mmCIF file of C-alpha atoms in Angstrom:
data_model
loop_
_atom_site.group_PDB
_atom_site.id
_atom_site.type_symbol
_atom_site.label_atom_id
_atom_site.label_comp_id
_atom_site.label_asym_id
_atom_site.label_seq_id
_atom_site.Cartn_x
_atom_site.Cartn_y
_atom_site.Cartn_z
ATOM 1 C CA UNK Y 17 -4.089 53.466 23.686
ATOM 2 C CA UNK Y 18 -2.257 50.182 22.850
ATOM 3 C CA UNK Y 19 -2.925 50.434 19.319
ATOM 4 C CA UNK Y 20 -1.839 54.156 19.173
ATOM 5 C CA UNK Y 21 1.416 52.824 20.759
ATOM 6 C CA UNK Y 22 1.928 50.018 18.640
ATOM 7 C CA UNK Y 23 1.103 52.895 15.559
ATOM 8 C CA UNK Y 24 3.898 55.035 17.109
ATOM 9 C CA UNK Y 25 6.492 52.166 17.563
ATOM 10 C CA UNK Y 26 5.955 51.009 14.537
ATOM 11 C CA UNK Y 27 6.300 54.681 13.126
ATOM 12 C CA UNK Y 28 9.309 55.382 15.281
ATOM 13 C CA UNK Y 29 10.981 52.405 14.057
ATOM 14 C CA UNK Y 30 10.656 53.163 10.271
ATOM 15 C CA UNK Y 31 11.743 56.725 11.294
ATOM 16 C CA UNK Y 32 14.745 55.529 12.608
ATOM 17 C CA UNK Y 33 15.790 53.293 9.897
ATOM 18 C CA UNK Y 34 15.491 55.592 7.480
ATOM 19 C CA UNK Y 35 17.823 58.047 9.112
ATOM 20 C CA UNK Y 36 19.810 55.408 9.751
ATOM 21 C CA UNK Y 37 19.903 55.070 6.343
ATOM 22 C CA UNK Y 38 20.117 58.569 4.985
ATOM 23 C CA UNK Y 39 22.935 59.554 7.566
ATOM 24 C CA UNK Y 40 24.969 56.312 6.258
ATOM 25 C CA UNK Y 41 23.953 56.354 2.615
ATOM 26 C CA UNK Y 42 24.693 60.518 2.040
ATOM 27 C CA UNK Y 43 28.055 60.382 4.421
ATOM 28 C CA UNK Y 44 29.425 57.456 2.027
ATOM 29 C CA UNK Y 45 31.719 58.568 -0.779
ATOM 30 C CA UNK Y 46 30.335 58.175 -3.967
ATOM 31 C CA UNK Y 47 32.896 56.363 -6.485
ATOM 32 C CA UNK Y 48 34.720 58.630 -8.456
ATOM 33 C CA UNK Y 49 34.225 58.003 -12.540
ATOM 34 C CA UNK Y 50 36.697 57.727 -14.712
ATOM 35 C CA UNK Y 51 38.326 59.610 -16.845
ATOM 36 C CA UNK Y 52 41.393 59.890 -19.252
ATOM 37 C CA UNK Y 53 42.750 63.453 -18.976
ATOM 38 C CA UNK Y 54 42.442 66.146 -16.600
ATOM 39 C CA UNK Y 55 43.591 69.370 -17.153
ATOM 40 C CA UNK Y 56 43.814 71.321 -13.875
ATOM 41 C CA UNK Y 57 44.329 74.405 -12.346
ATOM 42 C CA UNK Y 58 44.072 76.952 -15.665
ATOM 43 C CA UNK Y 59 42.157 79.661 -16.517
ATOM 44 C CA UNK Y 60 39.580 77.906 -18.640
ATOM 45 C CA UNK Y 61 37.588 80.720 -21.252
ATOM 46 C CA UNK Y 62 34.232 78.633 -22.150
ATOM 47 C CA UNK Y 63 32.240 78.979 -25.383
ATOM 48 C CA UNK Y 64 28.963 77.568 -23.340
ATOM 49 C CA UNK Y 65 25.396 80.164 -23.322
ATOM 50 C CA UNK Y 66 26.916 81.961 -20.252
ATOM 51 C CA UNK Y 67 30.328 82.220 -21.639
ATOM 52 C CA UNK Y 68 32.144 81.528 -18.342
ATOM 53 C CA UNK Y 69 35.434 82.216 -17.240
ATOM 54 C CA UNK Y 70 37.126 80.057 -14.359
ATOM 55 C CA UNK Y 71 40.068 81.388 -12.707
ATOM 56 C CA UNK Y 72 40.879 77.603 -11.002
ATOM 57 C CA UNK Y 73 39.464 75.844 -13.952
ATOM 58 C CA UNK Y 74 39.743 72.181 -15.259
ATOM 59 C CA UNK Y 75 38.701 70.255 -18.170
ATOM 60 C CA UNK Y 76 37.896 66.497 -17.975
ATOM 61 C CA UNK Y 77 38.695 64.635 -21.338
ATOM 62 C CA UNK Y 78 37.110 60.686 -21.448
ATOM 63 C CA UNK Y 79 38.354 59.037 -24.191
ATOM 64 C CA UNK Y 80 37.777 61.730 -27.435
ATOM 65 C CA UNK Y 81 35.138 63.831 -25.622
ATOM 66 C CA UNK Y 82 35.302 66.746 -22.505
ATOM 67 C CA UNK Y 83 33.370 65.095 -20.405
ATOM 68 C CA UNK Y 84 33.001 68.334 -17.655
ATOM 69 C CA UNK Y 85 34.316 71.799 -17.294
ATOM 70 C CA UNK Y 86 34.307 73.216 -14.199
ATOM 71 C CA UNK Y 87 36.424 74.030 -11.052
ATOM 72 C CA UNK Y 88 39.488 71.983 -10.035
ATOM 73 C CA UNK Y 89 38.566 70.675 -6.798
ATOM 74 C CA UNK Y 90 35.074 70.014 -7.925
ATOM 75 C CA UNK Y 91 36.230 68.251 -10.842
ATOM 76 C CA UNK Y 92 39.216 66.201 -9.132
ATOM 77 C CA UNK Y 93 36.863 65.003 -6.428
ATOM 78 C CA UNK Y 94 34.066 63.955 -8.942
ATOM 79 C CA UNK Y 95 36.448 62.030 -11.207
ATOM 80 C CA UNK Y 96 39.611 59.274 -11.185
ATOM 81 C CA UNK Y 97 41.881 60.119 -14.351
ATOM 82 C CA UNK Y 98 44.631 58.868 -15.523
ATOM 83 C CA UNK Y 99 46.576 61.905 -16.710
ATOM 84 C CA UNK Y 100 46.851 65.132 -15.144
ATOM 85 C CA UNK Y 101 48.153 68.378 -17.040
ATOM 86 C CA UNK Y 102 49.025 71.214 -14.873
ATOM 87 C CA UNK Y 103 47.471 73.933 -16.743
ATOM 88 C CA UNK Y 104 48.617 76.985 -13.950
ATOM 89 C CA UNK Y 105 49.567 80.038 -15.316
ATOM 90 C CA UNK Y 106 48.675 79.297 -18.429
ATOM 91 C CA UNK Y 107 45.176 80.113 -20.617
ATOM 92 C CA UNK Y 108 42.908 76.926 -21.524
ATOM 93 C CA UNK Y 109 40.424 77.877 -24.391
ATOM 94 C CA UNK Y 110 39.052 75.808 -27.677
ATOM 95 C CA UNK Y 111 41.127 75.963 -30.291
ATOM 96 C CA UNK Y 112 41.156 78.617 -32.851
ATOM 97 C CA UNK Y 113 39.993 78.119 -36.682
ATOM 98 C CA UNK Y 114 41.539 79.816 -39.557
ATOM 99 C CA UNK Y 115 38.941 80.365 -42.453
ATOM 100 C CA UNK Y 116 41.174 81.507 -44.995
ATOM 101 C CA UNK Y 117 44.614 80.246 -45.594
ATOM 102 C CA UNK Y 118 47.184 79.571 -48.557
ATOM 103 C CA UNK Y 119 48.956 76.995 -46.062
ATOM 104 C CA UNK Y 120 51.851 75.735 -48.674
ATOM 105 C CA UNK Y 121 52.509 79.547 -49.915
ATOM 106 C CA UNK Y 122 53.908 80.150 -46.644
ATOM 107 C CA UNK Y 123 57.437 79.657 -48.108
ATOM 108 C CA UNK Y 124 57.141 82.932 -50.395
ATOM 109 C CA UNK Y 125 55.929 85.057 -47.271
ATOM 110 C CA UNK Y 126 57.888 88.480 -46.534
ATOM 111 C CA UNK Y 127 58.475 88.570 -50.590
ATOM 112 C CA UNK Y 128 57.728 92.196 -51.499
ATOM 113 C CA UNK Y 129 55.644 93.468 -48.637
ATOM 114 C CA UNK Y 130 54.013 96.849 -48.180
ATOM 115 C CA UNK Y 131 53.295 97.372 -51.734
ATOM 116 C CA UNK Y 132 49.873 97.472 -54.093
ATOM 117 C CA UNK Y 133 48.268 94.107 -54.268
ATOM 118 C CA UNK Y 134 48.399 94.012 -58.167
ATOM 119 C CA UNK Y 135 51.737 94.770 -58.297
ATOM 120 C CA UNK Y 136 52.470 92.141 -55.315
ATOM 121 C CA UNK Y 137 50.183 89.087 -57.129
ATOM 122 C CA UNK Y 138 51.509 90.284 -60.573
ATOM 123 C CA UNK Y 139 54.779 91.183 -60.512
ATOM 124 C CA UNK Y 140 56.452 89.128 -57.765
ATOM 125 C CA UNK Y 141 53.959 86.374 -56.511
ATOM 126 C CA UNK Y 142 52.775 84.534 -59.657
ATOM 127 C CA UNK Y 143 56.367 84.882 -61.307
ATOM 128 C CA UNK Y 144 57.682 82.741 -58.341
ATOM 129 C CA UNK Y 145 54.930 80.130 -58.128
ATOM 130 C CA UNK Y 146 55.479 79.501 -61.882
ATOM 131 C CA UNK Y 147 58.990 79.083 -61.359
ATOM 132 C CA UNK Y 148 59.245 77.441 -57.648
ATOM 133 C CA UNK Y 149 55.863 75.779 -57.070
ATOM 134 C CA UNK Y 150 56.117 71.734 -56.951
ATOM 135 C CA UNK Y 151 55.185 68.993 -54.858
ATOM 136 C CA UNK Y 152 58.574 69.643 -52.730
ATOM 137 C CA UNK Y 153 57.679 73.045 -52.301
ATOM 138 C CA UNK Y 154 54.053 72.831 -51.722
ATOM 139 C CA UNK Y 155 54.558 70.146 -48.894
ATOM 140 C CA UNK Y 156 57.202 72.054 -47.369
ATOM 141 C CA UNK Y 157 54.849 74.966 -47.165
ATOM 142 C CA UNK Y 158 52.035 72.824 -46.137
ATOM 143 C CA UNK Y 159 54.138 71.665 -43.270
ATOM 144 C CA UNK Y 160 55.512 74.971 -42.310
ATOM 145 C CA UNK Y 161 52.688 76.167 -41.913
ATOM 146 C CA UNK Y 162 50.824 73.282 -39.858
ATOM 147 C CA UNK Y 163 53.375 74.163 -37.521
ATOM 148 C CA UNK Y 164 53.057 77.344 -37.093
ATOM 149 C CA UNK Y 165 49.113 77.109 -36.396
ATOM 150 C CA UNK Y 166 49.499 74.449 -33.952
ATOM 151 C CA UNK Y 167 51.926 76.179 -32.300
ATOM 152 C CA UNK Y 168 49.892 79.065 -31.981
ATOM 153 C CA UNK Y 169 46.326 77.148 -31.107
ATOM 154 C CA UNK Y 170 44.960 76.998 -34.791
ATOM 155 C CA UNK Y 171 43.103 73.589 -34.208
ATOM 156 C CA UNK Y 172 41.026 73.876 -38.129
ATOM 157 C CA UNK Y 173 42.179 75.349 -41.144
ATOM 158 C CA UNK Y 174 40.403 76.000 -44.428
ATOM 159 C CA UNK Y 175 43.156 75.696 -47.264
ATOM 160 C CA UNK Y 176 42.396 77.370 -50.159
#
C-alpha cells in the first residue's frame, strides 16, 4: 500500500502543478502584436471565399500588408497599433479598378453628348484633340482625372 501511496502522491503532485500551471499560464494576457494601422468600427465588405460582411468591422494594416480582418474588439484586443481610423458610419471595401479609361481626355468630357458615336468621334472629338491635345493638356487631364477616381475609390486604372 506504501508504494500505491507514494504512486498517488507522486501523481497528485504532477496533477497539481500542472493546473497550477494551466490556470496561471491561460489567465495571463498574451502580448498584443503590433501593428501600424487600424481601421475600426466600419462596415467592412470582404472579397475572401465566404464573402463576409461585418457590421463592427476592422482592418489591421502592418507595414504595406492587412494583416487581419475581422471584428473590432477582437481585433483591438489581439493587436497594439499605432494609428487608429474611425471608420463608423462609413463603408470599408477594396478599392475599385477601372479597366477602361481615356484618363487625360477627361478635359473634353460633356462635349456633344447624347448624339451617334460617329458623329461624336468624327465630328467633334478628333477635331479638338488635333487642335487642343499637348503635353499641358494631356497632364491636366491625366490629373483631373486621378482625382476624380481616388476620390471616388478607383485604387487601379488601365489608361488606354
Amino acid at each position: 500500500m506504501t508504494g500505491t501511496g507514494n504512486i498517488f502522491k507522486r501523481n497528485g503532485m504532477l496533477v497539481c502543478f500542472l493546473l497550477f500551471f494551466f490556470f496561471f499560464s491561460c489567465s495571463r494576457p498574451h502580448p498584443r502584436q503590433k501593428a501600424d494601422i487600424a481601421i475600426i468600427h466600419g462596415l467592412v465588405v470582404t472579397v475572401d471565399p465566404q464573402n463576409r460582411v461585418i457590421e463592427d468591422g476592422a482592418i489591421i494594416i502592418s507595414g504595406d500588408r492587412i494583416a487581419a480582418v475581422g471584428s473590432t474588439d477582437s481585433l483591438l484586443r489581439q493587436y497594439h497599433v499605432a494609428r487608429i481610423i474611425n471608420a463608423r458610419g462609413k463603408l470599408v471595401m477594396p478599392g475599385l479598378v477601372n479597366t477602361h479609361t481615356h484618363a487625360s481626355m477627361s478635359v473634353f468630357r460633356g462635349i456633344a453628348d447624347d448624339i451617334p458615336l460617329h458623329e461624336w468621334l468624327y465630328e467633334h472629338i478628333f477635331p479638338l484633340e488635333a487642335r487642343y491635345v499637348n503635353a499641358h493638356s494631356v497632364r491636366t487631364g491625366a490629373l483631373l482625372s486621378f482625382c476624380e477616381m481616388i476620390s471616388s475609390g478607383t485604387t487601379a486604372f488601365n489608361d488606354m
